[in-house]
Amino acid sequence: MNAPHRLYIETVGCQMNMLDSEMVVASLRQRGYELTGSPAQADTILFNTCSVREQAENKTYSALGRLKQEKLLHPEKIVGVMGCMAQKDQRLIFQKAPFVDLVVGPGQLQQIPDLIEKARREGGQHTALSLGRRDGAVNDIKRSHETFDPLRDPTMRPTPFQAFLRIQIGCDKFCTYCIVPMTRGPEQGRPPSQVLDEARILAEQGCKEITLLGQTVNSYQFRDGEQTTRLADLLCQLDAISGIERIKFVTNYPKDMTYDLLSAVRDLPKVSPYLHVPLQSGSDDVLKRMKRGYTVSDYRDMMARINETLGAQAAVSSDFIVGFCGETEAEFQASVDMIKECRFKNSFIFKYSERPGTRASDHLPDDVPFEIKKRRNNELLAVQNQISEDDNQAFLGRNVDVLVEGPSKKADSDAQLTGAPVQLTGRTHCDRIVVFDGNQRLIGQTIPIGIYDVTAHTLMGTVVTHESSSEYISLA
Ligand code: SAH
Ligand code: SF4
Ligand code: F3S
């Protein structure tokens, strides 16, 4: 028998990309591939790429540059670029890195195993790309962006008891700064039957937590004749699957955070009261230039709906872009004010990065100097961090249920090998990170942790041993 092929894969970008990589690896494993951690040992090298900011693309092009020598020495190695940058830059990738063999868009991932074989057999450069947003009739464009969700290998997931589950691909919102609608194509909901089948299989494999993925996941809908399934319906059906303990969903679009959906989050015990709903800016004028489709007052109404339905247990997080085209100091201050008003659990803050092919790139000058973007980024982050730390104080002295994910980054690696207690990490139902010392056998269990200290991003605790339920007793 031939020696197995060896695959090296590097992934940047969002959770959708992490899931795509998992799927591609699973499909290659079925063909006998093994994973390796170094490009030097691999005969197949894949980059799963992101185009959301220029920095993410630069990172990939530098990594490709570093690979040039390796490929010159070993021309038989197959190098593939997949994901959003493949769809955006297409054959430009061959110009910038002429040794690349494959360019495969995120809507064509099912072709990867065959294309690798073809490149190995015949040589030459191969592309598999979806249609652009103006390259045909809507249905043809939709069909050309295929979701890729084959059966997966439980060993591929970050932890065996957690999984991403795609319910929607693409995006139709066309925010003026954003490349995603171009790289991922039109919004399409997956049929509920497929989602439920996949969730049942994951539960059988021992998966306890699923995170539903979509660019605007709460806009999810699937029409079948007269019947329309929305996210609230899907959550209700997923909640009934035994074995699944927690259900999360990201990322949400403010306008589609309806009472129906929030009531489902309140009433379904497995659904986490954690809502990632990016605001992007606290200024109506900026939101308009971004074409986000809502005002600050709409967002406030949504926050009121969340508070009314879920109360204090809800954890809301956001994304912000600073230094978007024409952003004045006063407009930036409006974002600071909204962070203070909404008191997000956390916010991801990004400096605006012009993306060729977007409406902002075509029509609005990227006129905020980099130094100002940087200063605004730091300022917004500092305000958010203070709020996160202050609000985490409320957890002091309380017990929280934590799904234990594994050793923390600080865990002693020698102790990990001997099985001795180490620093473990996990998350609460509302997505807060908790670290504590414990026996490694706790990994994969949901256990109560008593919180004795907090920072902006982490709760520190100890395993609660006096609970009546004996299965929670730890030998730590
Ligand atoms: N679909 C998700 C987010 C996708 S991109 C949503 O709509 O919420 C993740 C985040 O990257 C966005 O929320 C936005 O804050 C940021 N982002 C997108 N395009 C960007 C750009 N051109 N420059 C800087 N940040 C950007
Ligand atoms: Fe991009 Fe806007 Fe779609 Fe999110 S909703 S993926 S920010 S276009
Ligand atoms: Fe990046 Fe594509 Fe995700 S551009 S953020 S990998 S959808």
XYZ file of C-alpha atoms and ligand atoms in Angstrom:
517
model
C 0.000 0.000 0.000
C 1.147 3.521 -0.740
C 2.160 5.733 2.170
C -0.732 8.029 3.144
C -0.779 11.552 1.804
C 0.146 14.174 4.331
C -1.868 17.384 4.570
C -0.847 20.688 6.106
C -3.639 23.264 6.424
C -3.565 26.849 7.694
C -6.796 28.661 8.443
C -7.499 32.358 8.994
C -10.832 34.186 9.192
C -14.123 33.571 10.912
C -15.818 30.516 12.397
C -17.308 29.754 8.987
C -13.769 29.256 7.713
C -12.842 27.058 10.672
C -15.833 24.887 9.870
C -14.925 24.785 6.168
C -11.409 23.638 7.014
C -12.823 20.943 9.277
C -15.026 19.717 6.447
C -12.202 19.705 3.896
C -9.928 17.826 6.282
C -12.681 15.292 6.995
C -13.218 14.686 3.275
C -9.479 14.248 2.684
C -9.140 11.894 5.648
C -11.748 9.715 4.006
C -9.315 9.425 1.113
C -6.536 8.350 3.420
C -4.853 11.667 4.156
C -3.144 12.283 7.484
C -2.618 15.703 9.033
C 0.822 17.103 9.706
C 1.823 20.257 11.576
C 4.588 21.276 9.186
C 4.572 22.218 5.506
C 7.986 20.530 5.113
C 6.479 17.135 5.932
C 3.352 17.626 3.843
C 2.725 16.624 0.238
C -0.417 18.752 0.157
C -0.550 22.289 1.540
C -3.802 24.244 1.838
C -4.472 27.816 2.914
C -8.017 28.658 3.913
C -8.149 32.408 3.481
C -10.087 35.514 4.532
C -10.597 38.853 2.752
C -12.520 40.787 5.370
C -9.568 43.109 6.069
C -6.401 43.747 4.069
C -4.277 42.452 6.932
C -5.837 38.993 6.654
C -4.915 38.856 2.963
C -1.380 40.112 3.573
C -0.918 37.358 6.106
C -1.775 34.719 3.519
C 0.368 36.246 0.784
C 3.353 36.362 3.191
C 2.785 32.742 4.169
C 2.680 31.832 0.469
C 5.903 33.773 -0.070
C 7.609 31.752 2.645
C 6.532 28.574 0.903
C 8.114 29.433 -2.437
C 11.472 27.856 -1.640
C 9.890 24.652 -0.367
C 7.867 24.291 -3.555
C 10.916 24.973 -5.789
C 12.759 22.177 -4.019
C 9.741 19.859 -4.100
C 7.620 20.717 -7.145
C 5.519 17.591 -6.571
C 3.920 19.162 -3.500
C 0.418 20.460 -4.190
C -0.298 23.973 -2.921
C -3.920 25.137 -2.795
C -5.536 28.448 -1.842
C -9.156 28.105 -0.801
C -11.768 30.310 0.869
C -12.819 33.938 0.537
C -9.571 35.338 -0.895
C -9.562 32.611 -3.533
C -13.029 33.711 -4.636
C -12.085 37.407 -4.519
C -8.620 37.384 -6.113
C -9.121 34.361 -8.386
C -6.296 34.091 -10.981
C -4.504 37.080 -9.471
C -3.257 34.540 -6.925
C -1.404 32.693 -9.704
C 0.209 36.000 -10.700
C 1.313 36.811 -7.179
C 2.345 33.245 -6.319
C 2.950 31.370 -9.613
C 3.700 28.082 -7.854
C 0.134 27.747 -6.531
C -1.664 24.738 -8.077
C -5.254 25.279 -6.950
C -7.560 28.236 -6.310
C -10.896 27.127 -4.857
C -13.710 29.429 -3.672
C -15.727 28.742 -0.503
C -18.703 27.645 -2.619
C -16.692 24.918 -4.378
C -14.992 23.090 -1.534
C -16.542 19.750 -2.459
C -14.214 19.711 -5.473
C -10.994 19.897 -3.492
C -10.170 16.164 -3.169
C -10.633 15.558 -6.907
C -8.776 18.715 -7.889
C -5.793 17.765 -5.764
C -5.666 14.382 -7.485
C -6.003 16.002 -10.877
C -3.195 18.475 -10.184
C -0.993 15.627 -8.982
C -1.769 13.535 -12.043
C -1.761 16.161 -14.777
C 0.088 19.146 -13.335
C -1.111 22.630 -14.307
C -3.071 25.234 -12.431
C -6.733 24.662 -11.610
C -9.536 26.880 -10.375
C -12.975 26.138 -8.976
C -14.894 29.345 -8.412
C -18.489 30.418 -7.933
C -20.265 33.027 -10.058
C -19.845 36.691 -9.086
C -22.873 38.653 -7.863
C -23.437 40.155 -11.317
C -22.472 37.125 -13.373
C -25.838 35.581 -14.083
C -29.404 34.933 -12.966
C -29.907 34.845 -9.188
C -30.694 31.142 -9.127
C -27.608 30.277 -11.151
C -25.473 32.369 -8.813
C -27.072 30.650 -5.817
C -26.492 27.213 -7.271
C -22.856 28.035 -7.911
C -22.313 28.664 -4.165
C -22.714 25.223 -2.692
C -22.676 24.590 1.013
C -20.220 21.865 1.934
C -21.333 19.830 4.918
C -20.291 16.206 4.513
C -20.299 13.804 7.422
C -17.482 14.724 9.699
C -14.865 13.103 11.759
C -15.348 13.858 15.471
C -11.589 14.006 15.998
C -11.403 17.058 13.744
C -13.341 19.369 16.000
C -11.586 21.715 18.443
C -13.118 19.577 21.187
C -15.138 16.379 20.672
C -18.105 17.788 22.606
C -18.436 21.102 20.720
C -19.274 21.703 17.079
C -20.153 24.411 14.625
C -23.213 23.708 12.548
C -23.897 25.747 9.432
C -27.497 26.805 8.914
C -27.012 29.587 6.373
C -24.498 30.546 3.721
C -23.882 33.886 2.019
C -25.195 37.344 2.801
C -27.575 39.772 1.078
C -27.108 42.776 3.349
C -24.347 44.447 1.320
C -23.002 46.706 4.063
C -20.892 49.151 2.046
C -17.574 48.223 3.708
C -17.969 44.445 3.518
C -16.601 41.925 1.033
C -18.485 38.900 2.399
C -21.531 39.115 0.058
C -19.076 38.983 -2.852
C -17.023 36.061 -1.569
C -19.799 33.955 -0.048
C -22.572 34.763 -2.506
C -26.323 35.136 -1.939
C -27.923 34.321 1.396
C -29.313 30.773 1.448
C -30.768 28.876 4.375
C -30.029 25.158 4.596
C -33.088 22.903 4.717
C -34.137 22.296 8.371
C -34.168 18.533 7.809
C -30.451 18.609 6.924
C -29.613 20.773 9.924
C -31.547 18.490 12.284
C -29.992 15.327 10.838
C -26.559 16.801 11.294
C -27.338 17.853 14.865
C -28.557 14.338 15.703
C -25.371 12.804 14.313
C -23.284 15.274 16.311
C -25.224 14.384 19.475
C -24.620 10.669 18.821
C -20.913 11.441 18.498
C -20.975 12.928 22.005
C -21.301 16.574 21.061
C -22.894 18.641 23.843
C -22.695 22.154 22.481
C -23.551 23.293 18.991
C -22.991 26.773 17.605
C -25.192 27.568 14.631
C -23.386 29.599 11.998
C -24.584 32.188 9.525
C -23.431 35.677 8.513
C -26.806 37.007 9.654
C -27.929 33.854 11.411
C -31.140 35.323 12.812
C -32.301 36.261 9.312
C -32.361 32.508 8.621
C -35.357 31.289 6.738
C -36.187 28.278 4.652
C -39.292 28.166 2.484
C -40.861 24.871 1.535
C -44.136 25.470 -0.307
C -46.415 27.272 2.141
C -44.208 26.648 5.124
C -41.429 28.984 6.263
C -39.000 27.849 8.944
C -37.225 30.597 10.899
C -34.447 30.490 13.449
C -36.910 30.356 16.371
C -38.522 27.211 14.853
C -35.167 25.620 14.258
C -34.043 26.320 17.833
C -37.197 24.696 19.130
C -36.522 21.519 17.134
C -32.840 21.434 18.053
C -33.656 21.909 21.734
C -35.519 18.590 21.666
C -32.458 16.552 20.634
C -31.204 14.577 23.586
C -27.496 14.779 24.283
C -27.265 18.391 23.143
C -26.932 20.617 26.227
C -26.206 24.030 24.798
C -27.121 25.815 21.599
C -25.540 29.109 20.512
C -25.951 31.059 17.277
C -23.768 33.708 15.623
C -23.731 36.320 14.120
C -26.956 38.286 14.474
C -28.340 41.204 12.523
C -30.001 43.828 14.786
C -33.158 44.313 12.709
C -34.008 40.615 12.757
C -33.829 40.202 16.550
C -37.575 39.679 16.876
C -39.718 39.034 19.949
C -40.394 35.555 18.564
C -36.730 34.711 18.507
C -36.032 36.263 21.919
C -38.970 34.365 23.431
C -37.514 31.142 22.034
C -34.160 31.987 23.645
C -35.977 32.631 26.941
C -38.162 29.524 26.844
C -35.759 26.910 25.494
C -33.448 25.814 28.313
C -30.593 24.715 26.059
C -30.365 27.944 24.097
C -27.681 30.229 25.515
C -28.776 33.738 26.521
C -25.796 35.026 24.587
C -26.415 37.351 21.654
C -23.680 38.631 19.383
C -25.356 41.526 17.546
C -22.836 43.916 15.957
C -23.777 47.601 16.118
C -20.722 48.739 14.030
C -21.175 52.447 14.883
C -23.090 54.605 17.353
C -23.722 57.348 14.774
C -26.768 57.385 12.501
C -24.827 59.131 9.754
C -22.068 56.523 9.815
C -24.633 53.695 9.905
C -26.215 55.257 6.845
C -22.899 55.436 5.005
C -22.335 51.815 5.986
C -25.846 51.000 4.699
C -26.507 48.936 7.788
C -30.258 49.353 7.435
C -31.017 50.489 11.006
C -30.620 53.564 13.177
C -29.204 53.897 16.676
C -32.768 54.210 17.887
C -33.666 50.869 16.192
C -30.736 49.284 18.015
C -31.920 50.805 21.311
C -35.365 49.329 20.682
C -33.735 45.959 20.119
C -31.799 46.267 23.405
C -35.095 47.078 25.126
C -36.668 43.945 23.595
C -33.734 41.878 24.821
C -33.936 43.315 28.342
C -37.676 42.910 28.481
C -37.578 39.295 27.311
C -34.384 37.933 28.823
C -33.592 40.393 31.627
C -30.220 40.498 33.335
C -29.192 36.991 32.298
C -28.668 38.118 28.678
C -25.117 38.733 27.536
C -24.916 40.943 24.459
C -21.714 41.444 22.501
C -20.949 43.660 19.526
C -18.556 44.525 16.719
C -17.453 48.081 15.894
C -15.563 49.552 12.969
C -13.571 52.703 13.785
C -12.298 55.177 11.201
C -14.908 54.343 8.570
C -14.982 56.787 5.641
C -15.545 60.330 6.868
C -15.877 59.361 10.550
C -15.605 62.598 12.573
C -14.501 62.823 16.190
C -18.126 63.427 17.206
C -19.277 60.366 15.256
C -16.610 58.285 16.925
C -17.704 59.608 20.340
C -21.202 58.366 19.522
C -19.747 54.825 19.395
C -18.079 55.391 22.775
C -21.438 56.568 24.139
C -23.270 53.515 22.809
C -20.752 51.135 24.382
C -21.351 52.918 27.685
C -25.100 52.823 27.235
C -25.428 49.203 26.085
C -22.719 47.798 28.390
C -21.798 44.942 26.038
C -20.287 41.782 27.482
C -17.452 42.358 25.014
C -16.892 44.045 21.676
C -14.656 43.196 18.757
C -13.224 46.438 17.428
C -11.734 46.800 13.948
C -9.983 49.583 12.090
C -11.710 50.202 8.777
C -9.887 48.508 5.930
C -10.918 49.452 2.387
C -11.917 46.397 0.338
C -11.786 46.736 -3.435
C -15.065 45.617 -4.945
C -17.246 47.044 -2.177
C -19.520 50.057 -2.480
C -17.509 52.066 0.061
C -14.346 51.447 -1.931
C -16.042 52.673 -5.105
C -17.798 55.710 -3.668
C -16.364 56.824 -0.315
C -12.777 57.947 0.348
C -10.873 56.060 3.044
C -9.938 59.402 4.589
C -9.340 58.756 8.289
C -5.566 58.553 8.845
C -4.221 55.256 10.182
C -2.923 56.885 13.389
C -6.400 58.192 14.173
C -7.971 54.792 13.469
C -5.440 53.271 15.841
C -6.123 55.805 18.579
C -9.893 55.370 18.256
C -9.513 51.600 18.295
C -7.511 51.727 21.542
C -9.875 54.230 23.128
C -12.989 52.205 22.331
C -11.323 49.030 23.546
C -10.346 50.679 26.837
C -13.925 51.844 27.447
C -15.276 48.365 26.628
C -12.687 46.616 28.805
C -13.567 48.751 31.813
C -17.247 47.927 31.353
C -16.512 44.211 30.925
C -14.442 44.189 34.109
C -17.003 46.171 36.123
C -19.885 43.971 34.992
C -17.957 40.778 35.669
C -17.773 41.836 39.355
C -21.378 40.714 39.642
C -20.107 37.115 39.343
C -17.906 37.320 42.452
C -19.014 34.761 45.007
C -21.493 33.172 42.617
C -21.521 29.659 41.164
C -21.733 29.293 37.384
C -22.196 26.153 35.278
C -19.178 25.673 33.064
C -18.767 23.342 30.106
C -15.122 22.370 30.544
C -13.268 22.681 27.223
C -9.721 21.642 28.108
C -6.418 22.811 29.588
C -5.981 26.599 29.560
C -3.127 28.192 27.643
C -1.254 28.511 30.923
C -1.685 24.854 31.894
C 1.501 23.075 32.890
C 2.368 20.791 29.973
C 4.201 18.243 32.148
C 1.199 17.951 34.421
C -1.009 17.490 31.337
C 1.014 14.406 30.415
C 0.888 12.869 33.872
C -2.830 13.513 34.250
C -2.276 15.661 37.367
C -4.660 18.585 38.040
C -4.035 21.508 35.716
C -5.542 24.881 34.955
C -8.664 24.191 32.911
C -10.846 26.504 30.889
C -14.463 26.502 29.813
C -17.419 28.777 29.253
C -20.610 29.695 31.040
C -23.996 29.442 29.360
C -23.686 33.176 28.572
C -20.305 32.627 26.883
C -18.014 33.986 29.619
C -14.600 32.352 29.843
C -13.838 30.681 33.179
C -10.478 29.286 34.353
C -9.946 27.034 37.368
C -7.685 24.216 38.564
C -9.082 20.750 38.146
C -8.620 17.162 37.189
C -8.402 16.598 33.452
C -11.199 14.051 33.706
C -13.566 17.003 34.042
C -12.996 17.920 30.387
C -16.269 17.601 28.500
C -18.443 17.834 31.623
C -20.662 20.705 32.721
C -19.792 21.510 36.327
C -20.437 24.305 38.844
C -17.536 26.647 39.480
C -17.429 29.195 42.310
C -16.031 32.529 41.130
C -13.512 34.305 43.383
C -11.832 36.806 41.021
C -12.566 38.464 37.690
C -10.837 40.423 34.930
C -12.379 42.027 31.842
C -12.266 38.781 29.872
C -12.014 35.968 32.402
C -13.723 34.676 35.526
C -11.415 32.803 37.939
C -12.929 30.090 40.069
C -12.697 26.812 41.917
C -14.586 23.586 41.410
C -17.592 23.464 43.733
C -17.320 20.199 45.631
C -20.176 20.467 48.142
C -22.972 20.250 45.584
C -25.515 17.589 46.314
C -25.108 15.953 42.916
C -22.194 13.611 43.448
C -21.227 13.342 39.791
C -19.897 16.882 40.066
C -17.489 16.066 42.870
C -13.965 16.607 41.730
C -10.810 15.020 43.001
C -8.884 18.173 42.169
N -21.699 38.716 9.258
C -21.234 39.301 10.411
C -19.825 39.826 10.386
C -18.920 39.452 9.306
S -17.354 40.198 9.294
C -22.164 40.430 10.729
O -22.718 41.019 9.845
O -22.267 40.762 11.879
C -16.959 40.421 10.997
C -16.746 41.845 11.381
O -15.660 42.385 10.658
C -17.889 42.773 11.074
O -18.882 42.736 12.043
C -17.220 44.120 11.011
O -17.187 44.717 12.274
C -15.807 43.767 10.573
N -15.537 44.177 9.195
C -16.163 43.781 8.070
N -15.638 44.404 6.990
C -14.662 45.216 7.441
C -13.748 46.133 6.832
N -13.775 46.344 5.533
N -12.866 46.784 7.626
C -12.852 46.576 8.962
N -13.678 45.737 9.588
C -14.576 45.064 8.849
Fe -20.882 41.827 5.851
Fe -22.986 43.273 6.533
Fe -23.317 40.817 5.542
Fe -22.293 41.100 7.964
S -24.371 41.731 7.329
S -21.527 39.766 6.349
S -21.116 42.973 7.798
S -22.508 42.584 4.447
Fe -13.258 36.307 6.227
Fe -14.786 35.110 4.511
Fe -15.238 34.825 7.095
S -13.949 37.132 4.290
S -14.563 36.772 7.915
S -13.467 34.134 6.012
S -16.764 34.927 5.503
